[in-house]
Coordinates of C-alpha atoms and ligand atoms in Angstrom, one line a residue:
M8 CA 0.0 0.0 0.0
T9 CA 1.4 3.4 -0.9
S10 CA 1.0 6.6 1.0
T11 CA -1.8 9.0 -0.2
Q12 CA -3.2 12.0 1.6
G13 CA -5.6 10.9 4.4
Q14 CA -4.9 7.2 3.8
P15 CA -2.9 5.0 6.2
H16 CA 0.5 4.3 4.6
V17 CA 0.2 0.6 5.5
T18 CA -2.5 -1.8 6.6
M19 CA -2.5 -3.9 9.8
D20 CA -2.7 -7.0 7.5
E21 CA 0.6 -5.9 5.8
I22 CA 2.3 -5.2 9.2
T23 CA 1.0 -8.5 10.7
A24 CA 2.3 -10.5 7.7
L25 CA 5.7 -8.8 7.7
A26 CA 6.0 -9.2 11.5
K27 CA 5.4 -12.9 11.2
R28 CA 7.4 -13.5 8.0
R29 CA 10.5 -11.8 9.3
G30 CA 10.3 -12.9 12.9
F31 CA 9.2 -9.8 14.8
I32 CA 5.9 -10.9 16.4
F33 CA 4.2 -14.3 16.6
Q34 CA 0.8 -15.2 18.1
S35 CA 1.4 -16.8 21.4
S36 CA 1.0 -20.7 21.5
E37 CA 0.2 -20.7 17.8
I38 CA 0.5 -24.5 17.5
Y39 CA -2.5 -24.8 19.9
G40 CA -4.6 -22.3 18.0
G41 CA -3.2 -19.2 19.8
I42 CA -4.5 -17.5 22.9
G43 CA -6.3 -14.1 22.6
G44 CA -4.4 -11.1 23.8
F45 CA -0.9 -12.6 24.1
F46 CA 2.0 -12.4 21.7
D47 CA 5.6 -13.6 21.5
Y48 CA 8.5 -11.6 20.1
G49 CA 10.6 -13.4 17.5
P50 CA 14.4 -13.0 17.2
L51 CA 14.2 -9.5 15.5
G52 CA 11.1 -8.4 17.6
A53 CA 12.9 -9.2 20.8
I54 CA 15.8 -7.0 19.8
L55 CA 13.5 -4.3 18.6
K56 CA 11.6 -4.1 21.9
R57 CA 14.9 -4.3 23.9
N58 CA 16.2 -1.4 21.8
V59 CA 13.1 0.7 22.5
K60 CA 13.3 -0.1 26.3
D61 CA 17.1 0.7 26.3
A62 CA 16.4 4.0 24.5
W63 CA 13.9 4.9 27.2
W64 CA 16.1 3.8 30.1
R65 CA 19.1 5.6 28.7
E66 CA 17.3 8.9 28.4
I67 CA 15.2 8.7 31.6
V68 CA 17.7 7.1 34.0
E69 CA 21.2 6.9 32.7
L70 CA 21.6 10.4 31.3
R71 CA 20.1 12.1 34.3
D72 CA 21.3 12.6 37.9
D73 CA 17.8 13.1 39.3
V74 CA 16.2 9.8 38.4
V75 CA 17.0 6.4 39.9
G76 CA 16.1 3.0 38.4
F77 CA 13.9 0.4 40.2
D78 CA 12.4 -3.1 39.7
S79 CA 9.5 -4.3 41.8
A80 CA 7.7 -7.6 42.0
I81 CA 4.7 -8.3 39.7
I82 CA 2.6 -9.6 42.7
M83 CA 2.1 -7.2 45.5
H84 CA 0.2 -7.2 48.7
P85 CA -3.5 -7.2 47.7
N86 CA -4.1 -4.1 49.8
T87 CA -2.0 -2.2 47.3
W88 CA -4.9 -2.5 44.9
V89 CA -7.4 -1.4 47.4
A90 CA -5.5 1.8 48.2
S91 CA -4.8 2.5 44.5
G92 CA -8.5 2.2 43.7
H93 CA -8.1 -0.7 41.3
V94 CA -10.3 -3.1 43.3
A95 CA -13.2 -0.6 43.4
Q96 CA -12.8 1.2 40.1
F97 CA -10.7 -0.7 37.5
H98 CA -13.8 -1.9 35.6
D99 CA -15.3 -2.2 32.2
R100 CA -19.1 -2.3 31.9
L101 CA -20.1 -5.5 30.1
V102 CA -23.3 -6.9 28.7
D103 CA -24.0 -10.5 27.7
C104 CA -26.3 -11.7 24.9
K105 CA -28.7 -14.3 26.4
N106 CA -29.2 -15.7 22.9
C107 CA -25.7 -16.1 21.4
R108 CA -23.9 -15.8 24.7
H109 CA -21.4 -13.3 23.3
R110 CA -20.0 -10.6 25.6
F111 CA -19.5 -6.9 24.7
R112 CA -18.2 -3.7 26.3
A113 CA -21.3 -1.6 26.8
D114 CA -19.5 1.6 25.7
H115 CA -18.6 -0.1 22.4
L116 CA -22.2 -0.8 21.4
P117 CA -24.3 1.7 19.5
S118 CA -27.4 0.6 21.4
L119 CA -28.3 -1.9 24.1
E120 CA -31.5 -3.0 22.3
K121 CA -30.0 -5.3 19.7
C122 CA -27.2 -7.8 19.8
P123 CA -24.6 -6.8 17.2
D124 CA -23.6 -10.4 16.6
C125 CA -26.8 -12.5 16.3
G126 CA -29.1 -9.5 15.6
M127 CA -31.7 -10.5 18.2
R128 CA -33.6 -7.8 20.0
D129 CA -34.0 -7.5 23.8
T130 CA -31.5 -10.2 24.5
L131 CA -28.7 -8.1 26.1
T132 CA -28.4 -8.1 29.9
A133 CA -28.0 -4.9 31.9
P134 CA -24.4 -3.8 32.0
R135 CA -22.3 -5.4 34.8
N136 CA -18.9 -4.4 36.2
F137 CA -16.0 -6.6 35.2
N138 CA -12.7 -6.0 37.0
L139 CA -9.8 -6.0 34.6
M140 CA -7.2 -7.2 37.1
M141 CA -5.9 -10.7 36.6
Q142 CA -6.2 -12.9 39.6
T143 CA -4.0 -15.7 40.8
S144 CA -3.6 -17.5 44.1
I145 CA -0.6 -17.8 46.3
G146 CA 0.4 -21.1 48.0
P147 CA -1.6 -24.4 47.9
M148 CA -5.0 -23.1 49.1
E149 CA -7.2 -21.5 46.6
D150 CA -9.4 -19.6 49.0
S151 CA -10.0 -15.9 49.1
A152 CA -7.2 -15.4 51.7
A153 CA -4.7 -16.6 49.1
R154 CA -6.1 -14.4 46.3
A155 CA -3.6 -12.0 44.7
Y156 CA -3.4 -9.9 41.5
L157 CA -0.9 -9.7 38.7
R158 CA -0.2 -5.9 38.7
P159 CA -2.2 -3.9 36.2
E160 CA 0.5 -1.1 36.3
T161 CA 4.1 -0.9 37.6
A162 CA 3.6 2.5 39.3
Q163 CA 2.3 1.1 42.6
G164 CA 5.5 -0.7 43.3
I165 CA 7.2 2.7 43.2
F166 CA 4.7 4.4 45.4
V167 CA 4.9 1.8 48.2
N168 CA 8.7 1.9 48.1
F169 CA 9.0 5.6 48.0
K170 CA 10.6 5.9 51.5
N171 CA 12.9 2.9 51.0
I172 CA 14.2 4.4 47.8
Y173 CA 14.7 8.0 48.8
Q174 CA 16.4 7.0 52.0
S175 CA 18.7 4.4 50.4
A176 CA 19.5 6.4 47.3
R177 CA 19.9 9.6 49.3
K178 CA 17.6 11.6 47.1
K179 CA 15.3 14.5 47.8
P180 CA 12.5 16.0 45.7
P181 CA 12.7 17.0 42.9
F182 CA 13.8 13.5 41.9
G183 CA 12.2 10.5 40.0
I184 CA 12.0 6.7 40.2
A185 CA 11.7 4.8 36.9
Q186 CA 10.9 1.2 36.2
I187 CA 10.2 -1.0 33.2
G188 CA 8.2 -4.2 33.7
K189 CA 5.3 -6.4 32.8
S190 CA 1.7 -5.5 33.6
F191 CA -1.4 -7.5 33.1
R192 CA -5.0 -6.5 32.3
N193 CA -7.9 -8.8 31.5
E194 CA -8.8 -6.7 28.4
I195 CA -12.3 -7.5 27.0
T196 CA -11.4 -6.7 23.5
P197 CA -7.7 -7.3 22.8
G198 CA -6.7 -6.5 19.2
N199 CA -4.6 -4.7 16.6
L200 CA -1.6 -7.0 17.1
T201 CA 0.3 -5.9 20.2
F202 CA -1.6 -2.6 20.6
R203 CA -4.2 -4.0 23.1
V204 CA -3.0 -7.1 24.9
R205 CA -3.5 -8.8 28.2
E206 CA 0.2 -9.0 29.1
F207 CA 2.4 -6.0 28.2
E208 CA 5.4 -4.0 29.4
Q209 CA 5.2 -0.5 30.8
A210 CA 7.9 2.0 31.2
E211 CA 6.9 4.4 34.0
L212 CA 8.6 7.4 35.5
E213 CA 7.2 8.8 38.8
F214 CA 8.8 12.2 39.4
F215 CA 8.3 13.6 42.9
V216 CA 8.5 17.4 43.4
P217 CA 8.2 19.7 46.4
D218 CA 5.1 21.8 46.8
D219 CA 7.0 25.1 46.0
G220 CA 4.9 26.4 43.1
N221 CA 7.1 24.8 40.4
D222 CA 5.0 21.6 40.0
L223 CA 3.4 22.7 36.7
A224 CA 6.7 23.8 35.3
W225 CA 8.1 20.3 36.0
Y226 CA 5.1 18.8 34.3
E227 CA 5.7 20.9 31.2
Q228 CA 9.4 20.0 31.3
W229 CA 8.5 16.3 31.2
V230 CA 6.0 16.8 28.4
S231 CA 8.8 18.5 26.3
A232 CA 11.3 15.8 27.2
R233 CA 9.0 13.1 26.0
K234 CA 8.2 15.0 22.8
R235 CA 12.0 15.3 22.1
W236 CA 12.4 11.5 22.7
Y237 CA 9.9 10.5 20.1
S238 CA 11.4 13.0 17.6
D239 CA 15.0 11.9 18.4
Y240 CA 14.0 8.4 17.4
G241 CA 12.5 9.6 14.1
V242 CA 8.7 9.0 14.8
N243 CA 6.9 11.0 12.0
E244 CA 5.6 14.2 13.6
D245 CA 2.6 14.2 11.4
R246 CA 1.4 11.0 12.9
L247 CA 2.0 12.0 16.5
R248 CA -0.1 14.2 18.7
F249 CA -0.1 15.3 22.3
Y250 CA -3.8 15.4 23.3
E251 CA -4.5 17.6 26.3
L252 CA -7.2 16.1 28.5
T253 CA -10.0 18.3 29.6
P254 CA -10.8 18.6 33.3
Q255 CA -13.8 16.3 32.7
E256 CA -11.5 13.7 31.1
R257 CA -8.9 13.5 33.9
P258 CA -9.2 12.2 37.4
H259 CA -10.5 14.8 40.0
Y260 CA -7.1 15.0 41.7
A261 CA -5.1 15.6 38.5
K262 CA -4.1 19.1 37.7
A263 CA -3.1 18.4 34.1
G264 CA -2.8 15.4 31.8
I265 CA -1.8 14.6 28.2
D266 CA -2.2 11.5 26.1
V267 CA 0.6 10.9 23.6
E268 CA -1.2 9.4 20.6
Y269 CA 0.0 7.9 17.3
L270 CA -2.1 7.8 14.1
F271 CA -2.3 4.0 13.6
P272 CA -3.8 2.4 10.4
W273 CA -7.1 2.2 12.3
G274 CA -6.9 5.7 13.8
W275 CA -5.4 7.5 16.8
G276 CA -4.3 5.3 19.6
E277 CA -2.6 6.1 23.0
L278 CA 1.1 5.4 23.5
E279 CA 1.7 7.1 26.7
S280 CA 0.0 9.2 29.4
I281 CA 1.7 12.0 31.2
A282 CA -0.1 13.4 34.3
H283 CA 0.2 15.7 37.2
R284 CA -1.3 13.5 39.9
G285 CA -1.0 15.8 42.9
T286 CA -0.3 13.9 46.2
Y287 CA -3.1 11.4 45.6
D288 CA -1.1 8.2 45.3
L289 CA 1.2 8.6 48.3
Q290 CA -1.8 9.8 50.5
A291 CA -3.8 6.8 49.5
H292 CA -1.1 4.4 50.6
M293 CA -0.4 6.3 53.8
Q294 CA -4.1 6.1 54.7
L295 CA -4.5 2.4 54.2
S296 CA -1.1 1.2 55.5
G297 CA -0.9 3.7 58.3
K298 CA 2.8 4.2 57.4
D299 CA 4.5 7.5 56.9
L300 CA 5.5 8.2 53.2
T301 CA 6.1 11.9 53.6
F302 CA 9.5 13.5 53.0
F303 CA 11.3 15.4 55.8
D304 CA 12.8 18.6 54.6
E305 CA 15.9 19.3 56.6
A306 CA 16.1 22.9 55.5
G307 CA 12.5 23.8 56.4
K308 CA 12.4 21.3 59.3
A309 CA 9.0 20.1 58.2
K310 CA 7.4 17.0 56.6
Y311 CA 5.4 17.2 53.4
T312 CA 3.9 14.9 50.8
P313 CA 5.6 15.4 47.4
I314 CA 3.5 16.1 44.3
L315 CA 3.8 13.5 41.6
I316 CA 4.4 13.9 37.9
E317 CA 3.9 10.6 36.0
S318 CA 5.0 9.5 32.5
S319 CA 3.6 6.1 31.7
A320 CA 4.5 4.5 28.3
G321 CA 3.6 1.1 26.8
M322 CA 6.7 -0.5 25.4
D323 CA 4.8 -3.0 23.2
R324 CA 2.8 -0.1 21.7
T325 CA 6.0 1.9 21.2
A326 CA 7.7 -1.0 19.5
L327 CA 4.6 -1.5 17.3
T328 CA 4.6 2.2 16.5
M329 CA 8.3 2.1 15.5
L330 CA 7.5 -0.9 13.2
I331 CA 4.5 0.8 11.6
D332 CA 6.1 4.2 11.4
A333 CA 9.2 2.8 9.7
Y334 CA 7.3 1.0 7.0
R335 CA 7.4 2.2 3.4
S336 CA 6.7 0.6 0.2
E337 CA 8.4 2.3 -2.8
T338 CA 9.1 1.9 -6.5
I339 CA 12.7 1.9 -7.4
V340 CA 14.3 2.1 -10.9
D341 CA 17.5 0.1 -11.7
A342 CA 20.2 2.5 -12.8
E343 CA 21.4 0.3 -15.6
T344 CA 18.4 -1.6 -16.9
R345 CA 15.8 1.2 -16.0
K346 CA 13.6 -1.6 -14.8
E347 CA 11.1 -0.7 -12.1
T348 CA 10.7 -2.8 -9.0
N349 CA 9.0 -2.5 -5.7
R350 CA 10.8 -2.6 -2.4
V351 CA 9.5 -2.7 1.2
V352 CA 11.7 -0.8 3.6
L353 CA 11.7 -0.4 7.4
G354 CA 13.4 3.0 7.8
F355 CA 14.3 2.4 11.5
H356 CA 16.5 4.8 13.4
P357 CA 19.9 3.1 13.5
K358 CA 19.7 2.8 17.3
I359 CA 16.4 1.0 17.1
A360 CA 17.2 -1.2 14.0
P361 CA 17.5 -4.9 15.2
V362 CA 20.4 -5.4 12.7
Q363 CA 22.6 -2.4 12.0
V364 CA 25.0 -3.9 9.5
G365 CA 24.6 -6.8 7.1
V366 CA 27.7 -8.4 5.6
F367 CA 27.7 -10.6 2.5
P368 CA 30.1 -12.2 0.0
L369 CA 29.3 -11.4 -3.7
A370 CA 29.2 -15.2 -4.4
R371 CA 28.7 -17.9 -1.9
N372 CA 30.6 -20.5 -3.9
K373 CA 33.9 -18.6 -3.7
P374 CA 35.6 -19.6 -0.4
E375 CA 37.9 -16.6 -0.4
L376 CA 35.0 -14.2 -0.6
V377 CA 33.0 -16.1 2.0
E378 CA 36.0 -16.3 4.4
R379 CA 36.7 -12.6 4.0
A380 CA 33.1 -11.6 4.5
K381 CA 32.7 -13.8 7.6
R382 CA 35.9 -12.3 9.1
I383 CA 34.7 -8.8 8.5
E384 CA 31.4 -9.6 10.2
R385 CA 33.2 -11.2 13.2
E386 CA 35.4 -8.1 13.6
L387 CA 32.5 -5.7 13.5
R388 CA 30.3 -7.8 15.9
P389 CA 31.5 -6.2 19.2
H390 CA 30.9 -2.8 17.8
A391 CA 27.5 -3.1 16.1
R392 CA 24.5 -5.4 15.7
T393 CA 25.7 -7.4 12.7
Q394 CA 24.4 -10.2 10.5
Y395 CA 26.3 -12.4 8.0
D396 CA 24.2 -13.7 5.1
E397 CA 24.8 -15.1 1.7
G398 CA 22.8 -15.8 -1.5
N399 CA 21.4 -13.9 -4.4
V400 CA 22.5 -10.3 -4.1
G401 CA 19.2 -8.8 -5.0
Q402 CA 17.4 -11.0 -2.5
L403 CA 20.0 -10.2 0.2
Y404 CA 19.4 -6.5 -0.1
R405 CA 15.6 -6.9 -0.3
R406 CA 15.6 -8.9 2.9
Q407 CA 17.8 -6.4 4.8
D408 CA 15.6 -3.5 3.6
E409 CA 12.6 -5.3 4.9
I410 CA 14.1 -5.8 8.3
G411 CA 15.4 -2.2 8.4
T412 CA 19.1 -2.8 8.3
P413 CA 20.7 0.7 7.7
F414 CA 24.0 -0.5 6.1
C415 CA 25.1 -3.5 4.0
V416 CA 28.7 -4.4 3.4
M417 CA 29.5 -6.4 0.2
V418 CA 32.8 -8.3 -0.2
D419 CA 33.6 -8.7 -4.0
Y420 CA 36.5 -9.6 -6.2
Q421 CA 38.1 -6.2 -5.9
S422 CA 38.1 -6.7 -2.1
L423 CA 40.5 -9.6 -2.6
D424 CA 42.8 -7.4 -4.7
D425 CA 42.9 -4.1 -2.8
G426 CA 41.1 -4.7 0.6
S427 CA 38.2 -2.4 -0.2
V428 CA 34.5 -3.2 0.3
T429 CA 31.2 -1.5 -0.8
V430 CA 28.9 -0.1 1.8
R431 CA 25.2 0.4 0.7
D432 CA 23.0 2.9 2.5
R433 CA 19.5 1.5 3.0
D434 CA 17.7 4.8 2.4
S435 CA 19.6 6.4 -0.5
M436 CA 20.8 3.0 -1.9
R437 CA 24.1 4.8 -2.6
Q438 CA 27.2 2.6 -2.5
D439 CA 30.5 3.8 -1.2
R440 CA 33.7 1.9 -1.8
I441 CA 35.9 2.2 1.2
D442 CA 38.9 0.4 2.6
A443 CA 37.9 -2.4 5.0
T444 CA 40.2 -1.0 7.7
Q445 CA 38.1 2.2 7.7
L446 CA 34.8 0.3 8.1
R447 CA 34.6 0.6 11.8
A448 CA 35.1 4.4 11.8
Y449 CA 32.8 4.8 8.8
L450 CA 29.9 2.9 10.5
A451 CA 30.5 4.4 14.0
E452 CA 30.0 7.9 12.5
R453 CA 26.7 6.9 10.9
L454 CA 25.2 4.6 13.6
Ligands
GAP568 N1 0.2 4.2 35.8 C1 -0.6 4.9 34.8 C2 -1.1 3.9 33.8 O1 -0.9 2.7 33.9 P1 -2.4 3.9 31.5 O2 -2.8 5.0 30.6 O3 -3.5 3.0 32.0 O4 -1.7 4.6 32.7 C3 -0.1 3.5 30.4 O5 -1.3 3.0 30.8 C4 0.3 2.9 29.1 O6 0.4 1.5 29.2 C5 -0.7 3.2 27.9 O7 -0.5 4.5 27.4 C6 -0.3 2.1 27.0 O8 0.8 2.4 26.2 C7 0.1 1.0 27.9 N2 -1.1 0.0 28.0 C8 -2.1 0.1 28.8 N3 -3.0 -1.0 28.6 C9 -2.4 -1.7 27.6 C10 -2.8 -2.9 26.9 N4 -3.9 -3.6 27.3 N5 -2.0 -3.4 26.0 C11 -0.8 -2.7 25.6 N6 -0.4 -1.6 26.3 C12 -1.2 -1.1 27.2

């Protein structure tokens, strides 16, 4: 599918097929017919998602001196979810059809009079609350005392550890705590590949600031920082928007909130939420646990509850966005024959690309070429994500374009004579001939 005004530049069918064909994303437990809302990442998808997470972690934790990293357990004390409001409020309203027994989200139906699947009238039940938290039980007894939840967000692990962390890390507000980890939600309507799933990874930053009048300025700073991050990694600005929530759309305690949205093939979808949450979360845990989570300010000799600025991004959704955003299908003309062909390219940012450099011999039946290409690939391996491959030259380039490899190194007969190789640029398809000893420096500059 080519890009035209107002039309998506790719369909979800094309992305799903490419994701499977090249080993980015597979349906979980496919040999048993799959299981709805769960996906596995293939060899390239696992690296893609890791690169997205590393890019987030580097920016949010490693390159700052006011954010510390953290990693909490998936299962927490059940009271956590009482204090956070998830037990009472984390619901979807569902209706069942008494005829076909299908279940629907009430807010997804145009009317409650007619079943959208079997078409029968007056067969839908009144809406009932369905809690989205996944349950499990701890230990051998399956009674209610053993009931626990798989966390629906990673943030609560940070809140309940607030004091442990600021004391051990010797931090004082303004400072942040960041973590990346799995979350689980029993979504009623999972769909659009990894966009809405039941097991996913979140990257959450909880930034605590003093109540000194600068809280909104901190919020704005984080919104700008997150805008910069998406733009640094090349997400097309025309397909990204920062939607400001109205007071009616945000929780009563939140002073401001923004949803970061991407224009997916089916429409706008949320990638991340950034919110000014006031003191709500720490207060809620103090109230239920009876423990003090305030901060003692030595200078002012007073305790206070810090204000919280949150940035919460879905790593599966971000990886999917990178995949979709990078996709282009284009017609190319062979310089010599003038023949037109089509190529699919994933124009990944070099830091996100699962493979950064492909290395091939011009002919796989010439041992000198094969040996030289393998040696070059081995030598580059500690410095870049490399892949050795061999076969038909056109197909080799086509495959690397389709997995988004920014550079391909070709070892040919001239390489054996003078030690040079050609380096092909994915986007311009330009080929530079350079000395193999210069390869590392050449690639380092461009990756
Ligand atoms: N602590 C705040 C929080 O969890 P959220 O808006 O519910 O906020 C944050 O979730 C992000 O987590 C979303 O913007 C999205 O990227 C991701 N996310 C939420 N539910 C998801 C699901 N079912 N599948 C994939 N990602 C999901």
